[in-house]
Amino acid sequence: MNPSAIRTGALVIAFVIGGLFPSLSSLDYLLQWNIILMLGITFLGLQLPKLKPNRLHLLLIAANILLGVAAWGILKLFGEPVWAEAAFFCGIAPMAASAPVIVKLMKGNVEFCVTALVLSQLAITAALPLLMPLVIGNVHEGFFFDIAGRVTSLLILPALAALAIRRLYPASRQWSNRLADVSFALWIFSLILIAARAVSTISAIHIPWQAMAPVATISFIVCAAGFLLGYRIGYPHYKRECSQALGQKNTIITIYLAMTYADNTLVFLGPVFYVIYHNLFNALQMHLYYRSTTLSQPDTRPH
């Protein structure tokens, strides 16, 4: 069996296991440490001089904010405030910390992606205190520091660890490529936990599917728009990187915000459904990437 089929099968199995065993969501406290470990492996191989912001990074930040605000504004105009808030929390979420890991697995430009990650986290953390009162209403005084702490912890810990290891063991800069399969295995484990948590959350809420369906649909549309808009912004040289930057989002932050500040339970289901969708998009991208690399390799089998 070729590597593409094995990896695709692993992605499918991860979703199935998580969906069939929602009780595994009790292990979701491991998710943050899993992401930190994956990022640490990725950061080991970074070429630091290449971490330079450019015009595309600024476009991605503007598009990220526009995606959340535009989705909210359109639905608000149609007289659907609950759907509007759900769409806002889907679109405004910053770039996911695991996005550079996915880009690394697809042999993309990791330095571009890490730069986008840092700028996205900083920009959205600064923008949220200005946007939240407009969308939700009043928020408490410690809101900014609460969000900043949650966001930066995922970046600072692996960055400091990677820098320390690189300084002590210069040869460790080569470990990132050698540990690619470990990163993939960690991502598969993360998908199991994510699927389990999503199913557990949705199952625990006694809301009829008729009420959840519009929120699920809106979440899908925002997710697809993020990936496609990112692809368009980055075309032709950074299409994978920009697609990840706008499509794969740190929904942990916005789920927390929606649960804390939104009045209607349906609102936080928006980013919950988004968790499922952006990981399905990633699984599809990974499958297409591995299939393309397999097809591009010459057939060395004896005839």
Coordinates of C-alpha atoms in Angstrom, one line a residue:
M1 CA 0.0 0.0 0.0
N2 CA 1.4 3.4 -1.0
P3 CA 2.0 6.2 1.6
S4 CA -0.8 8.3 0.2
A5 CA -3.4 5.6 0.9
I6 CA -2.0 4.9 4.4
R7 CA -2.1 8.6 5.4
T8 CA -5.6 9.1 3.9
G9 CA -6.8 6.0 5.7
A10 CA -5.3 7.3 9.0
L11 CA -7.3 10.6 8.5
V12 CA -10.5 8.8 8.0
I13 CA -10.0 6.4 10.9
A14 CA -9.2 9.4 13.2
F15 CA -12.6 11.0 12.5
V16 CA -14.4 7.7 12.8
I17 CA -12.8 6.9 16.2
G18 CA -13.4 10.3 17.6
G19 CA -17.0 10.2 16.3
L20 CA -17.8 6.8 17.7
F21 CA -16.1 7.4 21.1
P22 CA -17.1 10.9 22.2
S23 CA -16.0 9.9 25.7
L24 CA -12.4 10.5 24.5
S25 CA -13.2 14.2 24.8
S26 CA -12.2 13.8 28.5
L27 CA -8.6 13.7 27.2
D28 CA -9.0 17.0 25.3
Y29 CA -6.7 18.7 27.9
L30 CA -3.9 16.9 26.0
L31 CA -4.8 18.9 22.9
Q32 CA -3.0 22.0 23.9
W33 CA 0.2 20.1 24.7
N34 CA -0.1 18.2 21.5
I35 CA -0.2 21.4 19.5
I36 CA 2.8 22.8 21.5
L37 CA 4.8 19.6 20.8
M38 CA 3.9 19.8 17.0
L39 CA 4.9 23.4 16.9
G40 CA 8.1 22.8 18.8
I41 CA 9.1 20.2 16.1
T42 CA 8.2 22.6 13.4
F43 CA 10.1 25.5 15.0
L44 CA 13.3 23.4 15.2
G45 CA 13.7 23.6 11.5
L46 CA 12.9 27.2 10.9
Q47 CA 15.3 29.5 9.0
L48 CA 15.0 32.5 11.2
P49 CA 16.2 35.1 8.6
K50 CA 13.2 34.2 6.4
L51 CA 10.7 35.2 9.1
K52 CA 9.9 38.5 7.4
P53 CA 6.4 40.1 7.0
N54 CA 5.4 41.1 3.5
R55 CA 2.4 42.5 1.6
L56 CA 0.6 39.1 1.6
H57 CA 0.7 39.0 5.4
L58 CA -1.0 42.3 5.7
L59 CA -3.7 41.2 3.1
L60 CA -4.3 38.1 5.2
I61 CA -4.8 40.1 8.4
A62 CA -7.3 42.4 6.6
A63 CA -9.1 39.4 5.0
N64 CA -9.3 37.7 8.4
I65 CA -11.0 40.7 10.1
L66 CA -13.2 41.3 7.0
L67 CA -14.3 37.7 6.9
G68 CA -15.7 37.9 10.5
V69 CA -17.2 41.4 10.2
A70 CA -18.7 41.0 6.8
A71 CA -20.4 37.6 7.7
W72 CA -21.8 39.3 10.8
G73 CA -23.0 42.4 9.0
I74 CA -24.7 40.5 6.2
L75 CA -26.7 38.3 8.5
K76 CA -27.4 41.2 10.8
L77 CA -29.0 43.1 7.8
F78 CA -31.2 40.1 7.2
G79 CA -32.5 40.2 10.7
E80 CA -30.7 37.2 12.1
P81 CA -28.6 38.4 15.0
V82 CA -28.0 34.9 16.4
W83 CA -26.8 33.5 13.1
A84 CA -24.8 36.7 12.6
E85 CA -22.9 36.2 15.9
A86 CA -22.2 32.6 15.1
A87 CA -20.8 33.6 11.7
F88 CA -18.6 36.3 13.4
F89 CA -17.0 33.9 15.8
C90 CA -16.3 31.5 12.9
G91 CA -14.7 34.2 10.7
I92 CA -12.8 36.3 13.2
A93 CA -10.9 33.5 14.8
P94 CA -7.1 33.9 14.3
M95 CA -4.9 31.5 12.4
A96 CA -4.6 28.1 14.1
A97 CA -1.3 27.3 15.8
S98 CA -1.3 23.9 14.0
A99 CA -1.4 25.5 10.5
P100 CA 2.4 25.6 10.1
V101 CA 2.5 21.9 10.9
I102 CA 0.1 21.1 8.1
V103 CA 2.0 23.4 5.7
K104 CA 5.2 21.6 6.8
L105 CA 3.6 18.2 6.0
M106 CA 2.7 19.5 2.5
K107 CA 6.3 20.7 2.0
G108 CA 5.2 24.4 1.9
N109 CA 6.9 27.5 3.1
V110 CA 6.9 27.1 6.9
E111 CA 8.6 30.4 7.5
F112 CA 5.9 32.4 5.6
C113 CA 3.3 30.5 7.6
V114 CA 4.9 31.0 11.0
T115 CA 5.2 34.8 10.3
A116 CA 1.5 34.8 9.3
L117 CA 0.7 32.9 12.5
V118 CA 2.4 35.4 14.8
L119 CA 0.9 38.5 13.0
S120 CA -2.5 36.9 13.0
Q121 CA -2.5 36.2 16.7
L122 CA -1.3 39.7 17.5
A123 CA -3.7 41.5 15.1
I124 CA -6.8 39.6 16.1
T125 CA -6.0 39.9 19.8
A126 CA -5.8 43.6 19.3
A127 CA -8.9 43.8 17.2
L128 CA -11.2 41.7 19.4
P129 CA -11.6 44.3 22.2
L130 CA -12.8 46.8 19.6
L131 CA -15.1 44.5 17.7
M132 CA -16.7 42.5 20.6
P133 CA -18.6 45.4 22.1
L134 CA -20.1 46.1 18.6
V135 CA -21.1 42.4 18.1
I136 CA -22.0 41.3 21.6
G137 CA -22.2 44.3 23.9
N138 CA -20.1 45.1 26.9
V139 CA -17.2 42.9 28.0
H140 CA -15.3 42.8 31.3
E141 CA -12.2 44.9 31.9
G142 CA -9.8 41.9 31.9
F143 CA -11.0 40.7 28.5
F144 CA -7.9 41.7 26.5
F145 CA -5.4 40.1 28.9
D146 CA -7.5 37.0 29.1
I147 CA -7.4 36.5 25.4
A148 CA -3.8 37.5 25.0
G149 CA -2.7 35.0 27.6
R150 CA -4.6 32.2 25.9
V151 CA -3.2 33.0 22.5
T152 CA 0.4 33.6 23.3
S153 CA 0.9 30.5 25.5
L154 CA 0.6 28.3 22.5
L155 CA 3.3 30.2 20.7
I156 CA 5.8 31.2 23.4
L157 CA 6.3 27.8 25.0
P158 CA 7.3 25.9 21.8
A159 CA 9.3 28.9 20.5
L160 CA 11.4 29.2 23.6
A161 CA 11.9 25.4 23.8
A162 CA 12.9 25.2 20.2
L163 CA 15.4 28.1 20.5
A164 CA 17.0 26.5 23.6
I165 CA 17.4 23.1 22.0
R166 CA 18.8 24.7 18.8
R167 CA 21.4 26.6 20.9
L168 CA 22.4 23.5 22.9
Y169 CA 22.3 21.1 20.0
P170 CA 22.9 22.9 16.6
A171 CA 22.3 19.6 14.8
S172 CA 18.7 19.6 16.1
R173 CA 17.8 21.9 13.2
Q174 CA 17.7 18.8 11.1
W175 CA 15.3 17.0 13.4
S176 CA 12.2 18.7 12.0
N177 CA 12.4 16.8 8.7
R178 CA 13.3 13.6 10.4
L179 CA 10.3 13.9 12.8
A180 CA 7.8 14.5 10.0
D181 CA 6.0 11.2 10.7
V182 CA 5.9 12.0 14.4
S183 CA 4.2 15.3 13.6
F184 CA 1.7 13.5 11.4
A185 CA 1.0 11.0 14.1
L186 CA 0.4 13.8 16.7
W187 CA -1.9 15.5 14.2
I188 CA -3.9 12.2 13.8
F189 CA -4.2 12.0 17.6
S190 CA -5.4 15.6 17.7
L191 CA -8.0 14.9 15.1
I192 CA -9.4 12.0 17.3
L193 CA -9.7 14.4 20.3
I194 CA -11.2 17.2 18.2
A195 CA -13.8 14.9 16.6
A196 CA -14.7 13.4 20.0
R197 CA -15.0 16.8 21.6
A198 CA -17.2 18.1 18.7
V199 CA -19.5 15.2 18.8
S200 CA -19.7 15.3 22.6
T201 CA -20.5 19.0 22.6
I202 CA -23.2 18.7 20.0
S203 CA -24.8 15.7 21.7
A204 CA -24.9 17.4 25.1
I205 CA -27.0 20.3 23.8
H206 CA -30.7 19.5 23.7
I207 CA -31.4 21.6 20.6
P208 CA -33.3 20.2 17.6
W209 CA -31.4 19.7 14.4
Q210 CA -33.8 22.1 12.7
A211 CA -32.4 24.9 14.8
M212 CA -28.8 23.8 14.5
A213 CA -28.9 23.2 10.7
P214 CA -28.7 26.9 9.7
V215 CA -25.8 27.5 12.0
A216 CA -24.0 24.4 10.7
T217 CA -24.6 25.7 7.1
I218 CA -23.3 29.2 7.8
S219 CA -20.2 27.8 9.5
F220 CA -19.5 25.7 6.4
I221 CA -19.9 28.7 4.1
V222 CA -17.5 30.8 6.2
C223 CA -15.0 27.9 6.4
A224 CA -15.1 27.4 2.6
A225 CA -14.8 31.1 2.0
G226 CA -11.7 31.3 4.2
F227 CA -9.9 28.5 2.4
L228 CA -10.9 29.8 -1.0
L229 CA -10.1 33.5 -0.3
G230 CA -6.7 32.5 1.2
Y231 CA -6.0 30.4 -1.9
R232 CA -6.9 33.4 -4.1
I233 CA -4.8 35.8 -2.1
G234 CA -1.7 33.5 -2.2
Y235 CA -2.0 32.4 -5.8
P236 CA 0.3 31.3 -7.4
H237 CA 3.3 31.0 -5.1
Y238 CA 1.7 30.9 -1.6
K239 CA -1.7 29.4 -2.3
R240 CA -1.4 26.5 0.2
E241 CA 0.1 28.8 2.9
C242 CA -2.5 31.5 2.6
S243 CA -5.3 29.0 2.3
Q244 CA -4.2 27.6 5.6
A245 CA -3.8 31.0 7.2
L246 CA -7.4 32.0 6.5
G247 CA -9.1 28.6 6.6
Q248 CA -7.6 26.8 9.6
K249 CA -8.5 28.8 12.6
N250 CA -8.0 28.8 16.4
T251 CA -11.6 28.1 17.2
I252 CA -10.7 27.3 20.8
I253 CA -10.5 31.0 21.5
T254 CA -13.8 31.9 19.8
I255 CA -15.6 28.9 21.3
Y256 CA -14.6 30.2 24.7
L257 CA -15.6 33.8 23.8
A258 CA -19.0 32.7 22.5
M259 CA -19.7 30.5 25.5
T260 CA -18.7 33.4 27.9
Y261 CA -20.3 36.4 26.2
A262 CA -23.1 35.3 23.8
D263 CA -26.6 35.0 25.2
N264 CA -27.8 32.3 22.9
T265 CA -26.4 28.7 23.0
L266 CA -26.6 28.4 19.2
V267 CA -23.9 31.0 18.8
F268 CA -21.0 28.9 20.1
L269 CA -22.1 26.0 17.9
G270 CA -20.8 28.0 14.9
P271 CA -17.2 27.6 15.8
V272 CA -17.9 24.1 17.1
F273 CA -19.1 23.0 13.6
Y274 CA -16.1 25.0 12.2
V275 CA -13.8 22.6 14.0
I276 CA -15.2 19.7 12.0
Y277 CA -15.2 21.5 8.7
H278 CA -11.7 23.0 8.7
N279 CA -10.2 19.6 9.7
L280 CA -12.2 17.9 6.9
F281 CA -10.8 20.5 4.5
N282 CA -7.3 19.8 5.8
A283 CA -7.8 16.0 5.4
L284 CA -9.0 16.5 1.8
Q285 CA -5.9 18.8 1.1
M286 CA -3.6 16.3 2.6
H287 CA -5.1 13.4 0.6
L288 CA -4.8 15.4 -2.7
Y289 CA -1.2 16.4 -1.8
Y290 CA -0.1 12.9 -1.0
R291 CA -1.9 11.5 -4.1
S292 CA -0.2 14.1 -6.3
T293 CA 3.2 13.4 -4.9
T294 CA 2.7 9.6 -5.4
L295 CA 1.5 10.1 -9.0
S296 CA 4.5 12.4 -9.8
Q297 CA 7.0 9.7 -8.7
P298 CA 8.3 7.5 -11.5
D299 CA 7.2 3.9 -11.4
T300 CA 10.2 1.8 -10.3
R301 CA 8.4 -1.5 -10.1
P302 CA 9.8 -4.3 -12.3
H303 CA 7.7 -5.0 -15.4

